[in-house]
Short mmCIF file of C-alpha atoms in Angstrom, two decimals:
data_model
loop_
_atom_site.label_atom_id
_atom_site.label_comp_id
_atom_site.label_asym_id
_atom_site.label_seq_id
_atom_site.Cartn_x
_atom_site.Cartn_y
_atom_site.Cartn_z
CA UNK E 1 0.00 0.00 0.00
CA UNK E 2 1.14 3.46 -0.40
CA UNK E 3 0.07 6.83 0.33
CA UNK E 4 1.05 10.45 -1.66
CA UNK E 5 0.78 13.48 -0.85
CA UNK E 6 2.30 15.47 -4.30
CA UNK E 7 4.94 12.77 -4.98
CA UNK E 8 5.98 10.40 -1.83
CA UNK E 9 4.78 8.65 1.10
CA UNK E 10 5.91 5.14 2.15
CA UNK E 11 4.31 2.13 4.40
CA UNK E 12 5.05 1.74 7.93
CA UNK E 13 4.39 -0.60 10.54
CA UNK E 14 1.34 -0.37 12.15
CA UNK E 15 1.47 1.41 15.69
CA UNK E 16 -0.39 0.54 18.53
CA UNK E 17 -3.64 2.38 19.63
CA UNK E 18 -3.02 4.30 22.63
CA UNK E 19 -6.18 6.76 24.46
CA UNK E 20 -5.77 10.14 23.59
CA UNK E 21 -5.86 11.98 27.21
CA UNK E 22 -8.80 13.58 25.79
CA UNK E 23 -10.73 10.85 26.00
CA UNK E 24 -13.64 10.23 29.33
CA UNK E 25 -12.05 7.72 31.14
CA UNK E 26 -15.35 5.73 31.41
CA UNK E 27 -14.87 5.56 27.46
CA UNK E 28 -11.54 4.47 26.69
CA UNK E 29 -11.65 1.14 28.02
CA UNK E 30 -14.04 0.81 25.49
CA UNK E 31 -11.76 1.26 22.85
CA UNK E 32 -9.39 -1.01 23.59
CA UNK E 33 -11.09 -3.75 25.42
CA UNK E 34 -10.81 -7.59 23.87
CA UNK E 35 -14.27 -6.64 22.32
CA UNK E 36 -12.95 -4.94 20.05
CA UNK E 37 -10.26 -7.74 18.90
CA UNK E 38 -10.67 -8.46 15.22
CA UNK E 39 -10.33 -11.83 14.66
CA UNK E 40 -13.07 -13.74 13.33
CA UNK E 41 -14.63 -10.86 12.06
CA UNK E 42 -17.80 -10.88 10.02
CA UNK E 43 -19.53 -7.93 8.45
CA UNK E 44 -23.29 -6.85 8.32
CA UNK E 45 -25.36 -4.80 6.68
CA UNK E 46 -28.31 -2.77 8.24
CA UNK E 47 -30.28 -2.87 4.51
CA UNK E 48 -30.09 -3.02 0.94
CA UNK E 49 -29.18 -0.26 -1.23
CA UNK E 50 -29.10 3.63 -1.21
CA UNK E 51 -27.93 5.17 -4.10
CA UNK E 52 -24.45 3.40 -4.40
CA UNK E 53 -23.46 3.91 -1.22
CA UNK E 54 -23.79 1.17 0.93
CA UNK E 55 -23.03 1.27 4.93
CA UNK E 56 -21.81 -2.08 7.12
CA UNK E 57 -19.45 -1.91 10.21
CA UNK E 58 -17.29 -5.14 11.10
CA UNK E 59 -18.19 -7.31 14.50
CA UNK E 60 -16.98 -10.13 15.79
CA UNK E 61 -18.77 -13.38 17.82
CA UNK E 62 -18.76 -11.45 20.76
CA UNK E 63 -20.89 -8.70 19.61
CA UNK E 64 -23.48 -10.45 18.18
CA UNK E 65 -25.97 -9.49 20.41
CA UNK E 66 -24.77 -5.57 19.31
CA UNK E 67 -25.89 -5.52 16.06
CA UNK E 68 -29.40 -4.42 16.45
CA UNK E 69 -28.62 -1.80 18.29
CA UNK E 70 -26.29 -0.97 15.96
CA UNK E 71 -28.61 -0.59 13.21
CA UNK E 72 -31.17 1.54 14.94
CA UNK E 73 -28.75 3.98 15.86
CA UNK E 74 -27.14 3.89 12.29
CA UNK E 75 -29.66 2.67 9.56
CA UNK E 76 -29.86 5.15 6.96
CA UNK E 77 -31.97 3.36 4.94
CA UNK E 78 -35.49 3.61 6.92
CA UNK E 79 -35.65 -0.19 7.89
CA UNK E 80 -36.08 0.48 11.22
CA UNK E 81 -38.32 3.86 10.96
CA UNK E 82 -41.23 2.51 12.70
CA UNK E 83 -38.94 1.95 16.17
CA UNK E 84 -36.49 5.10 16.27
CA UNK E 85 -36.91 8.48 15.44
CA UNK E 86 -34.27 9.82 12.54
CA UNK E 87 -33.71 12.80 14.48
CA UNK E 88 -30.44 11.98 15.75
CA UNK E 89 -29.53 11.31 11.84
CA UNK E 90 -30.56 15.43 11.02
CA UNK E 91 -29.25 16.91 14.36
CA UNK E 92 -26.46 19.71 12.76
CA UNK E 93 -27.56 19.05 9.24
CA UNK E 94 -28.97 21.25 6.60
CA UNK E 95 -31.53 20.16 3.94
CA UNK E 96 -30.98 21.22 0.47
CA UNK E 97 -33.94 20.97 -1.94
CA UNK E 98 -33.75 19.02 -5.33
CA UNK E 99 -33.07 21.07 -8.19
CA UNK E 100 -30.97 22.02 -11.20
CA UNK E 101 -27.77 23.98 -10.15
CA UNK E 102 -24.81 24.97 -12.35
CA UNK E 103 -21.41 23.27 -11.29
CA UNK E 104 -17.67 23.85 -12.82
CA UNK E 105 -16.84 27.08 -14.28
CA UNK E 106 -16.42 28.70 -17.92
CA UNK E 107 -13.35 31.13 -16.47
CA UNK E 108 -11.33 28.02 -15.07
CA UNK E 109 -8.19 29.10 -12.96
CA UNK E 110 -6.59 25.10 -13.08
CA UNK E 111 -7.69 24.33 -16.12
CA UNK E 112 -5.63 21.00 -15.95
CA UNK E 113 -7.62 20.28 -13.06
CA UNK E 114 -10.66 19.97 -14.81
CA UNK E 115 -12.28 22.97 -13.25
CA UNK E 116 -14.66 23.55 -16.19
CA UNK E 117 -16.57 23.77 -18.09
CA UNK E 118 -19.77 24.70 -16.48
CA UNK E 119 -22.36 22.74 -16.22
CA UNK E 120 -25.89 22.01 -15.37
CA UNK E 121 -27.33 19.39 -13.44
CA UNK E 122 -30.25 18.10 -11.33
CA UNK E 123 -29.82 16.60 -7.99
CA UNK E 124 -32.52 14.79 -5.41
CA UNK E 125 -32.78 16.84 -2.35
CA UNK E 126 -29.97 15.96 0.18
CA UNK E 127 -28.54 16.47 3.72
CA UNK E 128 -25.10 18.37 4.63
CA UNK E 129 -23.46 18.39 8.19
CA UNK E 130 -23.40 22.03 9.07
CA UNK E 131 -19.86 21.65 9.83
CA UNK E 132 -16.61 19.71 9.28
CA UNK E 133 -16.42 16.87 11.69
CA UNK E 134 -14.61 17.69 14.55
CA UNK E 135 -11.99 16.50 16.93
CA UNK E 136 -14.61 15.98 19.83
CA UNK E 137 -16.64 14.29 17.01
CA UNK E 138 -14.15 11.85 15.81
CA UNK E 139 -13.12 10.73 19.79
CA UNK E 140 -16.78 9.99 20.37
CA UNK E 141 -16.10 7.86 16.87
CA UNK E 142 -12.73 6.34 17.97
CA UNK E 143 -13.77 5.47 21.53
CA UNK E 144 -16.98 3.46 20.91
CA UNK E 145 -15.96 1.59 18.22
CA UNK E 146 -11.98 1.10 18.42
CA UNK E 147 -11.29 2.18 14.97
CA UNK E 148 -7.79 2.70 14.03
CA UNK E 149 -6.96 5.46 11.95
CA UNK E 150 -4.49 5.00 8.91
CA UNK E 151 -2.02 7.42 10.10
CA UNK E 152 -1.90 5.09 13.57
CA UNK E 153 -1.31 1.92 11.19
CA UNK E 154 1.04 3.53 9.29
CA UNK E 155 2.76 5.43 12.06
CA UNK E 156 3.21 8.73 10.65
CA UNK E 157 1.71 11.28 8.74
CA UNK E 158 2.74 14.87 7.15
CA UNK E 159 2.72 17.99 8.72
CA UNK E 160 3.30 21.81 7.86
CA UNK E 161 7.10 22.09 8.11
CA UNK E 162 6.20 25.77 10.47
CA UNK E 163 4.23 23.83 13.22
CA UNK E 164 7.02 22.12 14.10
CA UNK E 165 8.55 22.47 17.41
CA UNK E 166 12.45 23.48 16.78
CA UNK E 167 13.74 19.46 18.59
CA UNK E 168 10.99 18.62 15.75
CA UNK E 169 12.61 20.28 12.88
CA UNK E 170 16.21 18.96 13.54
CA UNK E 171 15.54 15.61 13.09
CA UNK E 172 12.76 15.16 10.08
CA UNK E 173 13.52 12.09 8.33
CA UNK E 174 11.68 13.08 4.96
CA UNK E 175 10.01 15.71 3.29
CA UNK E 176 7.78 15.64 0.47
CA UNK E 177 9.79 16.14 -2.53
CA UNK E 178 7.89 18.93 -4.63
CA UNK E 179 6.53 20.14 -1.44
CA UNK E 180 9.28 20.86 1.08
CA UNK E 181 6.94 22.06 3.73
CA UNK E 182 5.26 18.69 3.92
CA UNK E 183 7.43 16.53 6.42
CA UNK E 184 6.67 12.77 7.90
CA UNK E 185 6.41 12.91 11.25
CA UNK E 186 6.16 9.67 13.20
CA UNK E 187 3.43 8.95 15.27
CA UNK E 188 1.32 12.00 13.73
CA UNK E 189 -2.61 11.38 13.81
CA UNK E 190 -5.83 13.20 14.36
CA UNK E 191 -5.13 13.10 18.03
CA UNK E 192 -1.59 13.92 17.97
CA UNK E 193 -1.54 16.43 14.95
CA UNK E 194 2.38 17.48 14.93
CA UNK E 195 3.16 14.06 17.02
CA UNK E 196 4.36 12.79 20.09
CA UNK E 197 4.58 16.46 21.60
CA UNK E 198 1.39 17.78 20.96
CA UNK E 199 -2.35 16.92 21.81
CA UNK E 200 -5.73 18.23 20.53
CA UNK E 201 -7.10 18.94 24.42
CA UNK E 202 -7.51 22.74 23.45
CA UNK E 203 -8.40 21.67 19.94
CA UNK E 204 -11.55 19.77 20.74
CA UNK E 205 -14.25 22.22 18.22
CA UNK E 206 -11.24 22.12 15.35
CA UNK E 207 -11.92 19.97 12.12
CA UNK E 208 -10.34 16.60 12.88
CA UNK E 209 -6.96 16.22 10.64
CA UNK E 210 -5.06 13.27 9.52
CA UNK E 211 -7.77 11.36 8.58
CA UNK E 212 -7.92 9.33 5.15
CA UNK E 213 -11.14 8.78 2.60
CA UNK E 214 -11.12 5.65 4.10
CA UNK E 215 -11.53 6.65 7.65
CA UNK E 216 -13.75 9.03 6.84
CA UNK E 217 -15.95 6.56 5.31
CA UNK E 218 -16.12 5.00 8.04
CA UNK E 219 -16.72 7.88 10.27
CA UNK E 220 -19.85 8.35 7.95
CA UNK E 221 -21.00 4.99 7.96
CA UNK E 222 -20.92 4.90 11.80
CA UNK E 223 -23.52 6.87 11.82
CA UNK E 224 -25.61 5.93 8.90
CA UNK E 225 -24.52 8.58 6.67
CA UNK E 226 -22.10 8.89 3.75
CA UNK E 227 -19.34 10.71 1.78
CA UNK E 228 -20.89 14.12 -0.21
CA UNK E 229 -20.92 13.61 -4.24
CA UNK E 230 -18.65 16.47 -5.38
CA UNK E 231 -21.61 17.82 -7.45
CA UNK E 232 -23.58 17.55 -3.95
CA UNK E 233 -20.29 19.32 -2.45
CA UNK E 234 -20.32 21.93 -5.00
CA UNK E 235 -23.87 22.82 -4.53
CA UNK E 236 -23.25 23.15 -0.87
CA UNK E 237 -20.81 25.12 -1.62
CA UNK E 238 -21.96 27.98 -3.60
CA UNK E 239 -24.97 28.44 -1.16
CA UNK E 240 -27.81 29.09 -3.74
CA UNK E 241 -25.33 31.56 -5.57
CA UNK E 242 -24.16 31.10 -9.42
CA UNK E 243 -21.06 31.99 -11.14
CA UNK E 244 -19.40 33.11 -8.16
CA UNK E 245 -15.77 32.43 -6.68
CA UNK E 246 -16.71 31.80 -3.14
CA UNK E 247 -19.52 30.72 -0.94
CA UNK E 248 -20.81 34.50 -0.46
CA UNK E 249 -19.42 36.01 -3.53
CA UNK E 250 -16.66 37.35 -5.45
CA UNK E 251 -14.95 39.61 -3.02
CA UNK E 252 -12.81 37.56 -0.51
CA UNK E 253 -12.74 39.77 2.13
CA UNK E 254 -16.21 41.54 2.03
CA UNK E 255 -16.14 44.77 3.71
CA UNK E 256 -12.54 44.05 5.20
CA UNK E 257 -13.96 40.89 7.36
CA UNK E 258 -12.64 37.37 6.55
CA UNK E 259 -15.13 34.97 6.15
CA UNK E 260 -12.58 31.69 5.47
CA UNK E 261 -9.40 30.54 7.08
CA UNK E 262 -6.45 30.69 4.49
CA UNK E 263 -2.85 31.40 4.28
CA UNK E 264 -2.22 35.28 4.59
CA UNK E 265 1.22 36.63 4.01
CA UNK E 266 3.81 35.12 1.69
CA UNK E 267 3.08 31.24 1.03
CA UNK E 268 5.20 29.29 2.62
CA UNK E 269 7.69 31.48 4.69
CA UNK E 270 5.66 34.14 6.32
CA UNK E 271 1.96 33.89 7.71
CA UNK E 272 0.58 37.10 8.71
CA UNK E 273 -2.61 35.31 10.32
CA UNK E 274 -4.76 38.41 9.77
CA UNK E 275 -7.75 36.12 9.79
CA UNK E 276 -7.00 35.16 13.43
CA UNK E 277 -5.34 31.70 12.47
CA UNK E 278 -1.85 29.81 11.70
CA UNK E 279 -3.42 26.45 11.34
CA UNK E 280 -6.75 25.05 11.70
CA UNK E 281 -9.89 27.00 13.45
CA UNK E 282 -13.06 25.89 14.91
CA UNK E 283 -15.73 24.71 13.11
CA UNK E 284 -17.63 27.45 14.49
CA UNK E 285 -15.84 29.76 12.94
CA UNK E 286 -16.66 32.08 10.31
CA UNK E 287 -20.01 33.12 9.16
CA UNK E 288 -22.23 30.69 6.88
CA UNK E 289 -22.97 30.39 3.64
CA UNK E 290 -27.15 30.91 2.51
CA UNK E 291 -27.59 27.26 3.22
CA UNK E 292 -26.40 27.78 6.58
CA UNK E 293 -22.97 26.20 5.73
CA UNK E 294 -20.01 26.70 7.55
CA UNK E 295 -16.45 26.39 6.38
CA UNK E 296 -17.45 25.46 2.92
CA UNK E 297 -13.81 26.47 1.65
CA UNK E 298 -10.49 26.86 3.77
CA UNK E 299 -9.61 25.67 7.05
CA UNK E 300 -9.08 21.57 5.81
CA UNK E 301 -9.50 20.02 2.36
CA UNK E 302 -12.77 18.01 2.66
CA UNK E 303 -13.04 14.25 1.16
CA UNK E 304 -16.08 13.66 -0.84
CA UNK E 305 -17.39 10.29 -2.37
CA UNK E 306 -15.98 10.42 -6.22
CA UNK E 307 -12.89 9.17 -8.01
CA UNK E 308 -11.12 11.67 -9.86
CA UNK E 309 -11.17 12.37 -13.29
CA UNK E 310 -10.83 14.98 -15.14
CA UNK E 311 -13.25 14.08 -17.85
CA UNK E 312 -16.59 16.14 -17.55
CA UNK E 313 -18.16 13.61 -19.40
CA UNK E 314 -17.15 10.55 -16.81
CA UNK E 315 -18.49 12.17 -14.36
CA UNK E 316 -21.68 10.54 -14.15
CA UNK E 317 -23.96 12.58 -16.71
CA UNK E 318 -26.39 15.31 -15.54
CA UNK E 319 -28.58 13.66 -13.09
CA UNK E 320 -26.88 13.30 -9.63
CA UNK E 321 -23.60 12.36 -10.89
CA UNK E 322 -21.38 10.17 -8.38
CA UNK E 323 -17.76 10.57 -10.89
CA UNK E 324 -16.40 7.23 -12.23
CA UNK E 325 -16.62 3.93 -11.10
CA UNK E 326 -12.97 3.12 -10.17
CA UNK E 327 -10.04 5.08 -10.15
CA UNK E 328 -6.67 5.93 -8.31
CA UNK E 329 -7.86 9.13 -6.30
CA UNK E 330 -10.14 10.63 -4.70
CA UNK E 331 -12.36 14.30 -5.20
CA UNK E 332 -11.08 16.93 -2.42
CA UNK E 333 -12.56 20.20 -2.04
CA UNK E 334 -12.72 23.79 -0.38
CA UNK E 335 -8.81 24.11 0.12
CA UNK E 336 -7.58 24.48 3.97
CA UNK E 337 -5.52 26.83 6.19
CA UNK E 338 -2.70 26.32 3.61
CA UNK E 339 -4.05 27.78 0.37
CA UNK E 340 -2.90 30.93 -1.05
CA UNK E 341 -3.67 32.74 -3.91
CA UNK E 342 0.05 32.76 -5.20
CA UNK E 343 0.35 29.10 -4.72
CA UNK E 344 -2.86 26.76 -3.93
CA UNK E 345 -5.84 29.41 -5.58
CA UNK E 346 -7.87 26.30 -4.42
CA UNK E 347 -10.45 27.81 -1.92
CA UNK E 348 -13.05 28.14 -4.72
CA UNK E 349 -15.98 26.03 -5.08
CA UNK E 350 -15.50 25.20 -8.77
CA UNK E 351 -11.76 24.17 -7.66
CA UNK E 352 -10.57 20.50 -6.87
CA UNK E 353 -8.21 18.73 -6.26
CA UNK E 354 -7.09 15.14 -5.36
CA UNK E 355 -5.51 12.31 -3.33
CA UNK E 356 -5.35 8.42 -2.55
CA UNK E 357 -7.36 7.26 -0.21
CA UNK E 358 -5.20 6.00 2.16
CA UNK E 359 -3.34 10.10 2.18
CA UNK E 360 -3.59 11.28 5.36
CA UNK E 361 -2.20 14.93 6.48
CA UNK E 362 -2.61 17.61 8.81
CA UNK E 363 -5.11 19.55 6.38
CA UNK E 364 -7.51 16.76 5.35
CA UNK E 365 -10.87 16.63 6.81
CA UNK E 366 -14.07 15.94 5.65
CA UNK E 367 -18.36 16.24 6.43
CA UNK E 368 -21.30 14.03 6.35
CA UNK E 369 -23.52 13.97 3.88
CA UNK E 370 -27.58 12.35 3.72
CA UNK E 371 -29.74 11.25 0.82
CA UNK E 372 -32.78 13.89 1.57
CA UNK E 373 -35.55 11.13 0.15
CA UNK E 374 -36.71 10.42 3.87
#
């Protein structure tokens, strides 16, 4: 296996799971009690079929007698409807009506990126989280079902070279090649974003970070939800709004107040922070969007569901596109803390980018999404 982030990353050996200090104590055991050892594991479904994306968690023999109440606290596909209430699915979620929207772009900045054209398309109504997923989020995630992020497997993970404690710096065993201000650090993760030295305690309402597609997957499936399409991403996005750079507009800093969390300054040597920020920010932060969206573009890079291509025309045709079947990497979108104008001009909502699923660094984050037919 092998992760990239620009040009290199390379396997480790997996590293044990140790609880994060921010954890309840009453919950950690949880995590890594002999329930959750894997062996003989078996996976099952709570239902059939919704749209392509289907959600399953992995059990053993000794939680057997778990699985129901699994399901009726996960089931996104209505199978249990008559004995919960889907509230819990909707809490911090935002409904967006079914309709055509315009996607993409006719004034592309990347145009290798496949930024444009633009386009129009139809979607069925769907669900957002209000907000990227954060660090108190993902510990509720980690300590009740044991899940092992890929960064922990791995044992390391890439981190802004200028986060970096100086007993850090001296002693980084690899950088990323086109990227100098990507280095590994081992035993990086979401709860230990620039390693062994630091924690997330005062970090709890920040987007989660070093998480892969594939944890966030199954972050999402946890609780019955999935991945956002990029066209569903896009949509979000843009806030009701067409033709326009951001999620409010075309000016970037309406009326001299920042409404995103980029890189101000010189890219990479000198951050001024004028927007309050040198690395991530709460998910709080910032006003939202018209559909009551926060975050939409800067402060992390945000997985969605589709495989990249480049191709407008394998992207799944005009009626709620889902990208290609298969492919190498994955859709990211919105741009983080990181992107400047003079180097990443990537905190657009026409703009994209990509990764492997298993790439894991200290901007990547991700939402929920919901099919809205419920």
């Amino acid at each position: 296996m092998k992760r990239s982030i620009g040009t290199i990353f390379e396997d480790k050996s997996a590293a044990l799971l140790i609880c994060a200090s921010i954890f309840i104590s009453v919950l950690c055991p949880v995590a890594g009690s002999s329930e959750m050892d894997d062996s003989n594991e078996k996976v099952t479904h709570c239902g059939g079929h919704d749209g392509g994306f289907n959600r399953q968690t992995t059990i053993n023999n000794n939680r057997k007698s778990e699985i129901r109440d699994y399901c009726l606290a996960n089931d996104a596909l209505g199978a249990y409807d008559n004995t919960v209430s889907r509230a819990n699915h909707l809490k911090n979620m935002v409904k967006i009506q079914s309709g055509k929207f315009a996607i993409g772009t006719n004034d592309p900045i990347f145009v290798a990126d496949g930024e444009g054209p633009k386009q129009q398309i139809y979607l069925d109504s769907f669900y957002m989280d209000e907000m990227e997923v954060s660090n108190s989020d993902f510990a509720r995630f980690i300590a009740a079902t044991g899940y092992r992020t890929e960064a922990e497997k791995f044992g390391d993970s890439f981190v802004f070279e200028s986060l970096l404690g100086g007993n850090v710096k001296t002693s980084i065993p690899l950088v990323a090649a086109q990227a100098p201000w990507w280095v590994q650090i081992k035993n990086a993760s979401w709860y230990r974003p620039e390693g062994l030295d630091s924690d997330i305690t005062h970090r709890m309402n920040h987007p989660v970070v070093h998480v892969s597609w594939n944890d966030a997957v199954a972050y999402c499936e946890w609780l019955g939800k999935r991945l956002p399409t990029e066209a569903e991403w896009e949509v979000a996005c843009r806030g009701g709004l067409s033709d326009r750079l951001y999620p409010w507009g075309n000016k970037f800093v309406p009326n001299g107040r920042y409404r995103a969390n980029t890189w101000q300054g010189d890219f990479p040597t000198n951050n001024t922070k004028e927007d309050g920020y040198e690395s991530t920010s709460p998910v709080t932060e910032f006003p939202r969007n018209k559909y009551g969206l926060r975050n939409m573009i800067g402060n992390v890079w945000e997985w969605t569901f589709d495989w990249w291509t480049v191709d407008v025309g394998n992207r799944g045709g005009p009626t709620n596109p889902v990208g290609p079947p298969d492919g190498t990497n994955k859709v990211k979108k919105g741009g983080s803390y990181l992107c400047h104008k003079s180097y990443c001009f990537r905190y657009r909502c026409a703009a994209r980018s990509q990764n492997t699923p298993d790439t894991t660094a200290g901007n990547l984050g991700f939402r929920c999404a919901l099919s809205g037919t419920r």
